Amino acid sequence: MYSFQSSNPFCNEIELCEIGDIACVQKIDKALTQAYISYCFQWHKTLPLKPWSKLLSAGPEICSICINEKDKEIAESLVRGICDEMGCKVKFTYKNLKKKRVIYE
C-alpha cells in the first residue's frame, strides 16, 4: 500500500453551514444518515474576531457540516427544518473545499 496527495480534480465537497448547538448537530447527524447523504463534521474553536461566532454558539466550538455539492438542496432543507424546529442559529456558508486529500492504494 502506498499513499499520495491528490489536488482534488474530482472533489465536489462544500461546507454547507456552521452551527453552534450540539443538540441540533446530533439531530442533523441522524437526519442526514437517514436520508443517505454523505457528510462530515469539522469542529472549530470560536474566535473573538468573528462576530457571528458568538451569535452561533455560547460554547467554545462551532461545527461545520461538509457535504457533496449534489446533495446541497436536500441537506439544506433538512438543516433549515431542524434548526427552525429546535430554534438554533445556523449560518449557511456554501464554501468550496479545495484541500489536498491523501489517497491510499
XYZ file of C-alpha atoms in Angstrom:
105
model
C 0.000 0.000 0.000
C 1.267 3.478 -0.799
C -0.182 6.937 -0.466
C -0.045 10.109 -2.472
C -1.663 13.520 -2.288
C -4.286 14.463 -4.800
C -5.001 18.008 -5.916
C -8.711 17.054 -5.915
C -9.756 17.192 -9.546
C -12.920 15.321 -8.505
C -13.566 16.945 -5.138
C -17.102 18.294 -5.092
C -17.352 18.880 -1.358
C -18.732 22.104 0.052
C -19.025 23.464 3.551
C -22.789 23.780 3.829
C -23.216 25.566 7.143
C -21.948 26.315 10.633
C -23.882 25.500 13.798
C -23.012 26.004 17.456
C -25.729 23.963 19.193
C -24.573 20.390 19.895
C -28.114 19.033 20.319
C -29.027 20.441 16.919
C -25.896 18.913 15.355
C -26.812 15.500 16.780
C -30.310 15.705 15.310
C -28.895 16.802 11.925
C -26.472 13.863 12.101
C -29.388 11.426 12.396
C -31.406 13.137 9.651
C -28.520 13.152 7.144
C -27.789 9.491 7.889
C -31.432 8.518 7.365
C -31.500 10.460 4.069
C -28.333 8.609 2.888
C -26.407 11.861 2.440
C -22.630 11.630 2.722
C -21.297 14.247 5.148
C -18.575 15.085 7.634
C -18.320 17.405 10.616
C -15.433 19.762 11.299
C -15.192 21.369 14.727
C -13.640 24.838 15.112
C -12.935 26.922 18.170
C -14.873 30.194 18.328
C -12.806 33.261 17.603
C -13.469 36.626 19.252
C -12.546 38.382 15.981
C -15.524 36.896 14.139
C -18.733 38.462 15.496
C -21.007 35.764 14.061
C -19.180 33.051 16.069
C -20.621 34.404 19.326
C -24.099 34.533 17.803
C -23.978 30.877 16.758
C -22.714 29.382 19.980
C -22.454 30.079 23.665
C -19.856 27.308 23.864
C -16.239 27.130 22.780
C -16.816 25.311 19.469
C -18.688 25.618 16.182
C -19.475 22.693 13.907
C -19.121 22.978 10.115
C -21.126 20.474 8.094
C -19.481 19.419 4.824
C -21.408 17.558 2.112
C -21.196 16.669 -1.559
C -22.387 19.515 -3.770
C -25.022 17.349 -5.486
C -26.846 16.886 -2.149
C -26.931 20.610 -1.341
C -30.672 21.233 -1.806
C -31.822 18.196 0.197
C -29.326 18.775 3.002
C -30.154 22.471 3.189
C -33.871 21.769 3.559
C -33.162 19.189 6.293
C -30.875 21.558 8.201
C -33.285 24.508 7.889
C -36.200 22.396 9.099
C -34.338 21.045 12.118
C -32.894 24.437 13.079
C -36.305 26.115 12.790
C -37.891 23.342 14.852
C -35.266 23.500 17.606
C -34.723 27.262 17.462
C -30.954 27.062 16.955
C -28.989 29.541 14.875
C -27.297 28.480 11.657
C -25.065 30.260 9.147
C -25.065 28.857 5.595
C -21.635 29.352 4.018
C -21.560 27.230 0.798
C -17.734 27.318 0.659
C -15.937 25.039 -1.798
C -13.373 22.823 -0.111
C -10.125 22.710 -2.036
C -7.930 20.843 0.413
C -5.480 18.170 -0.594
C -6.534 14.685 0.400
C -4.326 11.685 0.998
C -5.370 8.745 -1.160
C -4.302 5.250 -0.147
C -3.915 2.456 -2.654
